[in-house]
mmCIF file of C-alpha atoms in Angstrom:
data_model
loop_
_atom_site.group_PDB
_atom_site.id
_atom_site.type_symbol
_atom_site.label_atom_id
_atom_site.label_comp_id
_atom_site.label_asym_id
_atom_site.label_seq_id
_atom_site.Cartn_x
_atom_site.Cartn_y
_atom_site.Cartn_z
ATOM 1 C CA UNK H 16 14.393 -1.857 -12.811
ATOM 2 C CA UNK H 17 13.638 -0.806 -9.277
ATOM 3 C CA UNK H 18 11.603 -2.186 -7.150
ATOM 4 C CA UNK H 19 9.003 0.167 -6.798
ATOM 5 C CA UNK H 20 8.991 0.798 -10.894
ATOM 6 C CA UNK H 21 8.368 -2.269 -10.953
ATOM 7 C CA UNK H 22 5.565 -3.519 -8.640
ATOM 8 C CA UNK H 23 4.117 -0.160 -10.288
ATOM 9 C CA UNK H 24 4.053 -1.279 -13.756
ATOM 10 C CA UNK H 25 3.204 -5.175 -13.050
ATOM 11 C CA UNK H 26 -0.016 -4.138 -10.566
ATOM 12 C CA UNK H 27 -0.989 -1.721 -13.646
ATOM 13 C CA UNK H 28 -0.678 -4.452 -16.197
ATOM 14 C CA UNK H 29 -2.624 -7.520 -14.128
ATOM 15 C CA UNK H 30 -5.473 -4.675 -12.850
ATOM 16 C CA UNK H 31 -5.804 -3.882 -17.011
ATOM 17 C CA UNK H 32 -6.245 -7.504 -17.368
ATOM 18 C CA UNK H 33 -8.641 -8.056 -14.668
ATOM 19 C CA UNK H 34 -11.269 -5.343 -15.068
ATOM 20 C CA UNK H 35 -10.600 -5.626 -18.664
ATOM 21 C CA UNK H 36 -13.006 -9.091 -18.157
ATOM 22 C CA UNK H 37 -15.869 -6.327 -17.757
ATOM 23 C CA UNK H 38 -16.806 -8.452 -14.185
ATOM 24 C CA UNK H 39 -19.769 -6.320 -12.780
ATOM 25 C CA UNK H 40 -18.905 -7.656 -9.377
ATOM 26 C CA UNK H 41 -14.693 -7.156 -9.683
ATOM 27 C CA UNK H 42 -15.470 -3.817 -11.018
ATOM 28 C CA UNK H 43 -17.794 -2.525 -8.679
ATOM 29 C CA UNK H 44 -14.742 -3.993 -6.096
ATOM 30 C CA UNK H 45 -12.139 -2.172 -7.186
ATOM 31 C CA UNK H 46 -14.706 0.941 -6.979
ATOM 32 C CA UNK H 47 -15.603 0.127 -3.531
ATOM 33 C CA UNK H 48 -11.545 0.260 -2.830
ATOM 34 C CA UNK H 49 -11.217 3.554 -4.654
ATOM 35 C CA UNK H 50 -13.598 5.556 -3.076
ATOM 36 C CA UNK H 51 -12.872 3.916 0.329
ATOM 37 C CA UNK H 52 -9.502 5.933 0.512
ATOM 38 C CA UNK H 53 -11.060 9.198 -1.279
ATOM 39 C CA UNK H 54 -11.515 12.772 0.980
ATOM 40 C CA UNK H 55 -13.943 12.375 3.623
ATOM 41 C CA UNK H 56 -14.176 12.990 7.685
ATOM 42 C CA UNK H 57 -10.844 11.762 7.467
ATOM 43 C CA UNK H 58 -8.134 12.802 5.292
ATOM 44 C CA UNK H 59 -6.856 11.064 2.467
ATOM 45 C CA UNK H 60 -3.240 10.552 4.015
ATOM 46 C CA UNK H 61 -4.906 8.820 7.813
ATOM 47 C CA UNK H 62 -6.873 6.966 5.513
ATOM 48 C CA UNK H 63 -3.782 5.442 3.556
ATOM 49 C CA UNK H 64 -1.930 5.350 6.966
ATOM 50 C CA UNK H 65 -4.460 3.560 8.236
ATOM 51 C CA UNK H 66 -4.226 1.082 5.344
ATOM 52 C CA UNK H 67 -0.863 0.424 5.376
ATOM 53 C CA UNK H 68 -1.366 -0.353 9.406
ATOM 54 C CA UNK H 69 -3.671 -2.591 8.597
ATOM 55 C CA UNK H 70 -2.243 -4.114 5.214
ATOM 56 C CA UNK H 71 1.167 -4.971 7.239
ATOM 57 C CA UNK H 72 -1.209 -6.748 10.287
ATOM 58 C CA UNK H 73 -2.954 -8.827 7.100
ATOM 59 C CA UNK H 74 0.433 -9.622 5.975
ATOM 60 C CA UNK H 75 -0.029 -8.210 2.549
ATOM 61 C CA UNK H 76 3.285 -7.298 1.163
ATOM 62 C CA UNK H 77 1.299 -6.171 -2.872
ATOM 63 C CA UNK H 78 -1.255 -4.388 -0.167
ATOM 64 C CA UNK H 79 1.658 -2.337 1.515
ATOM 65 C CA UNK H 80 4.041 -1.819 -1.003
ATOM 66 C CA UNK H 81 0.757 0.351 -2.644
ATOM 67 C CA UNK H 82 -0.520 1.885 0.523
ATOM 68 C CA UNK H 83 3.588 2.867 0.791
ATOM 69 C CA UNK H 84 3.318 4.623 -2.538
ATOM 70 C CA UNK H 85 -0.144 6.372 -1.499
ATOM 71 C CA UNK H 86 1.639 7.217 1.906
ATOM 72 C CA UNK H 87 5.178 8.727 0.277
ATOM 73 C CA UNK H 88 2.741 10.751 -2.338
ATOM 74 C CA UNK H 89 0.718 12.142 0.272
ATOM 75 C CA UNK H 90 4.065 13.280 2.658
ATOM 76 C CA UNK H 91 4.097 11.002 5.063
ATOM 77 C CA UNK H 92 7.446 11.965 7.073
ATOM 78 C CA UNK H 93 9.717 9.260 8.369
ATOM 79 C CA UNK H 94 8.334 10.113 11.904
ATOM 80 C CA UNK H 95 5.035 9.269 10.747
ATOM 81 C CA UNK H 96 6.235 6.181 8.889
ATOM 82 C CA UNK H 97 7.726 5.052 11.775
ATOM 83 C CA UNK H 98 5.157 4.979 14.722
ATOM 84 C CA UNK H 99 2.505 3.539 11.677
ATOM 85 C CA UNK H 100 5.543 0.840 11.666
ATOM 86 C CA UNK H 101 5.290 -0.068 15.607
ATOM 87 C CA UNK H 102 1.795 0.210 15.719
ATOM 88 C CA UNK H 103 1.239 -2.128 13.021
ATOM 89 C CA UNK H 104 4.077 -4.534 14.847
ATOM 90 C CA UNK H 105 2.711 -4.172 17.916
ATOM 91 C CA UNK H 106 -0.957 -5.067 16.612
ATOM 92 C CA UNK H 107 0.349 -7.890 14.378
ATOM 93 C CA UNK H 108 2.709 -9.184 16.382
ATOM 94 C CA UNK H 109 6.173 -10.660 16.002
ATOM 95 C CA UNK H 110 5.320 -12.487 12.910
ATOM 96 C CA UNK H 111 5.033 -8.869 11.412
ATOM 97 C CA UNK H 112 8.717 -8.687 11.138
ATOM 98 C CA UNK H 113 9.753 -9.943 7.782
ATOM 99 C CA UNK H 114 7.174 -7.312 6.026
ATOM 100 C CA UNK H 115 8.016 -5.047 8.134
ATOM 101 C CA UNK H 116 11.709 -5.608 7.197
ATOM 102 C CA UNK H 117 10.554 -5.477 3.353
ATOM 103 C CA UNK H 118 8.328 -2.096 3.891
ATOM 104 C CA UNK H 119 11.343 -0.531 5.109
ATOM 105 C CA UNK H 120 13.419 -1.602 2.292
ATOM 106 C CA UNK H 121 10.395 -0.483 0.156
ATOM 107 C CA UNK H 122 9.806 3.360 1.613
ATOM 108 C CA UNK H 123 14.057 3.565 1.546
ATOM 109 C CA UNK H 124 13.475 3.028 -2.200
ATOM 110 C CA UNK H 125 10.765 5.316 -2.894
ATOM 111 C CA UNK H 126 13.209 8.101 -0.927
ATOM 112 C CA UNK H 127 15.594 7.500 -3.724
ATOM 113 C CA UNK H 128 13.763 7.349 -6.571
ATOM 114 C CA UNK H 129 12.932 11.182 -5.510
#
């Protein structure tokens, strides 16, 4: 299975689980998160961008593996992808490296599961 199949289907089985607990406050969470990245003054794709940026400085690797996904859906180009990589580097610092080593393996394989 590949990698991005699947951190896709084990993030779609656990977030089943979760919210299938009916927790008011996890719920209204996962709304908050939704409409957070939805249309607005900014654009659904800087909004993900922006995400990812942010996810890599946080050190998330489930965070930017997703915001990855959103990012490849939404046509990010390598160019883009790239200068969202240094700026998140440069923000994070050094000890940004390894997940920025694993997001790159990460958008290679959503280029060839085209």
């Amino acid at each position: 299975m590949s990698l991005v199949a699947e951190f896709n289907e084990y993030r779609s089985k656990m977030n089943d689980k979760i919210l299938s607990s009916d927790n008011k406050v996890i719920k209204r969470i996962f709304n908050l998160d939704t409409n957070t990245y939805a249309e607005g003054a900014l654009s659904e794709k800087t909004k993900e961008m922006m995400g990812l940026s942010c996810s890599m400085v946080l050190r998330c690797d489930d965070c930017i593996k997703y915001h990855l996904g959103k990012c490849f859906e939404l046509g990010v180009t390598d160019a883009e992808m790239q200068e969202i990589f240094s700026v998140a580097t440069l923000i994070g610092g050094t000890i940004v490296i390894p997940h920025l080593r694993r997001a790159v393996e990460y958008w290679e394989e959503l280029q060839s599961a085209e």
